[in-house]
Short mmCIF file of C-alpha atoms in Angstrom, two decimals:
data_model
loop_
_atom_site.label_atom_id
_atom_site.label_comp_id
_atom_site.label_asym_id
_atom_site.label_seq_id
_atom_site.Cartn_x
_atom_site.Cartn_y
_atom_site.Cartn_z
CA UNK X 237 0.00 0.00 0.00
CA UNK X 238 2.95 2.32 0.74
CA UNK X 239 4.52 1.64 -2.78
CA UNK X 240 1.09 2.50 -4.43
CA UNK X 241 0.73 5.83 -2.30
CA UNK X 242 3.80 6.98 -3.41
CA UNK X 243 3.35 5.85 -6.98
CA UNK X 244 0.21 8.33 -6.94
CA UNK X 245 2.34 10.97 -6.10
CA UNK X 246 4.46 10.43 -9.41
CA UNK X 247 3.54 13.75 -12.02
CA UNK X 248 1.67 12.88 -15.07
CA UNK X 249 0.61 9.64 -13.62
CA UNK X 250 -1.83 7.58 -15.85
CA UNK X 251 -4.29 5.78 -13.32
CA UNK X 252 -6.12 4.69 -15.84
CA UNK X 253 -3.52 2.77 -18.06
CA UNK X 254 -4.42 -0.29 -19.72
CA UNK X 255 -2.25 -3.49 -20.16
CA UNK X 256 -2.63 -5.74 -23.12
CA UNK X 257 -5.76 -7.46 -21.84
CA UNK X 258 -7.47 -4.29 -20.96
CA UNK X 259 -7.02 -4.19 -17.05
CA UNK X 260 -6.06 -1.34 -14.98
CA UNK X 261 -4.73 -0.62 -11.79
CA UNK X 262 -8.03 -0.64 -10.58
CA UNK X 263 -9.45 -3.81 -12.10
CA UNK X 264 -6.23 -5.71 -10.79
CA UNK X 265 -6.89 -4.14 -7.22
CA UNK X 266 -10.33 -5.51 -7.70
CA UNK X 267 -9.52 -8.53 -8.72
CA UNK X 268 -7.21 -9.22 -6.18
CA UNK X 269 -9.15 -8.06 -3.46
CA UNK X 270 -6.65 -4.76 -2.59
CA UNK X 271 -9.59 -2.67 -0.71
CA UNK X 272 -7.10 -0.52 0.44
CA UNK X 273 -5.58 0.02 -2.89
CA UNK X 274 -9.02 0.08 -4.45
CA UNK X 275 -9.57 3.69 -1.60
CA UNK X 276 -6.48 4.49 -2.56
CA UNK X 277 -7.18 4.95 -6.41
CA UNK X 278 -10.63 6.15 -6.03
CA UNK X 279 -9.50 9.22 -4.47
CA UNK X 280 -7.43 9.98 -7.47
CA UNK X 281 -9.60 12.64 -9.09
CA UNK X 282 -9.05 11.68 -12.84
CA UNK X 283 -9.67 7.78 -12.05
CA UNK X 284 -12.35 6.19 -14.81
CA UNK X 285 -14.19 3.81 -12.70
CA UNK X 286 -16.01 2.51 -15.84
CA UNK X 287 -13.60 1.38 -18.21
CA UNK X 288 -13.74 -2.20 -19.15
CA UNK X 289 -11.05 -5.14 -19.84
CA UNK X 290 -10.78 -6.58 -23.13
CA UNK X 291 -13.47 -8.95 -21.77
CA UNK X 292 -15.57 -6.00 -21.15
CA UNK X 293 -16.01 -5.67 -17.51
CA UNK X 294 -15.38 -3.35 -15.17
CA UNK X 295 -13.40 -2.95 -11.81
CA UNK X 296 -16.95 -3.35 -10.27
CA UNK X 297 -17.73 -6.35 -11.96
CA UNK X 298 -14.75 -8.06 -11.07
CA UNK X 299 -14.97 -7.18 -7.77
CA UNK X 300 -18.96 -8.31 -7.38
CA UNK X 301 -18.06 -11.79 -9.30
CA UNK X 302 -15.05 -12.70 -7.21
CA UNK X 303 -16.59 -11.86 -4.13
CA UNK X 304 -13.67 -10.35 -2.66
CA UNK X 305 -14.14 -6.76 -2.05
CA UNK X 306 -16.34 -5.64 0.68
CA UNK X 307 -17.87 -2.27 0.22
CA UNK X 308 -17.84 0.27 3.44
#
C-alpha cells in the first residue's frame, strides 16, 4: 500500500492505463481483493471507474463476481 501511495504521487501519472488485456490498476486491485488500494485509487480525481477489460467488464464487476471486495 505504501509503494502505491507513493506511486500516486508520481507527475503525469496515468491511473487509468491499460495493459494488453485491458485491465487497470483498478481492475487488478479488484480482482485481487486490494480494498485498500481500491480507496487508494478512487481518491485519485481523474480515475475512470467505468472502463472495461478486453473482456468488457469493469473494476466493479470483477470485484462483485469474485466476491472479494467488501464495500464500506
Amino acid at each position: 500500500v505504501d509503494t502505491v501511495n507513493f506511486l500516486l504521487t508520481v507527475p503525469n501519472l496515468d491511473v487509468n492505463l491499460q495493459d494488453k488485456q485491458g485491465k487497470t490498476a483498478l481492475i487488478h486491485a479488484a480482482i485481487k481483493g486490494c480494498s485498500q488500494i481500491v480507496k487508494l485509487l478512487l481518491k485519485m480525481e481523474n480515475i475512470d471507474i467505468n472502463l472495461q477489460d478486453k473482456e468488457g467488464n469493469s473494476a466493479l464487476i470483477h470485484a462483485s463476481t469474485k466476491l472479494n471486495y467488501v464495500m464500506k
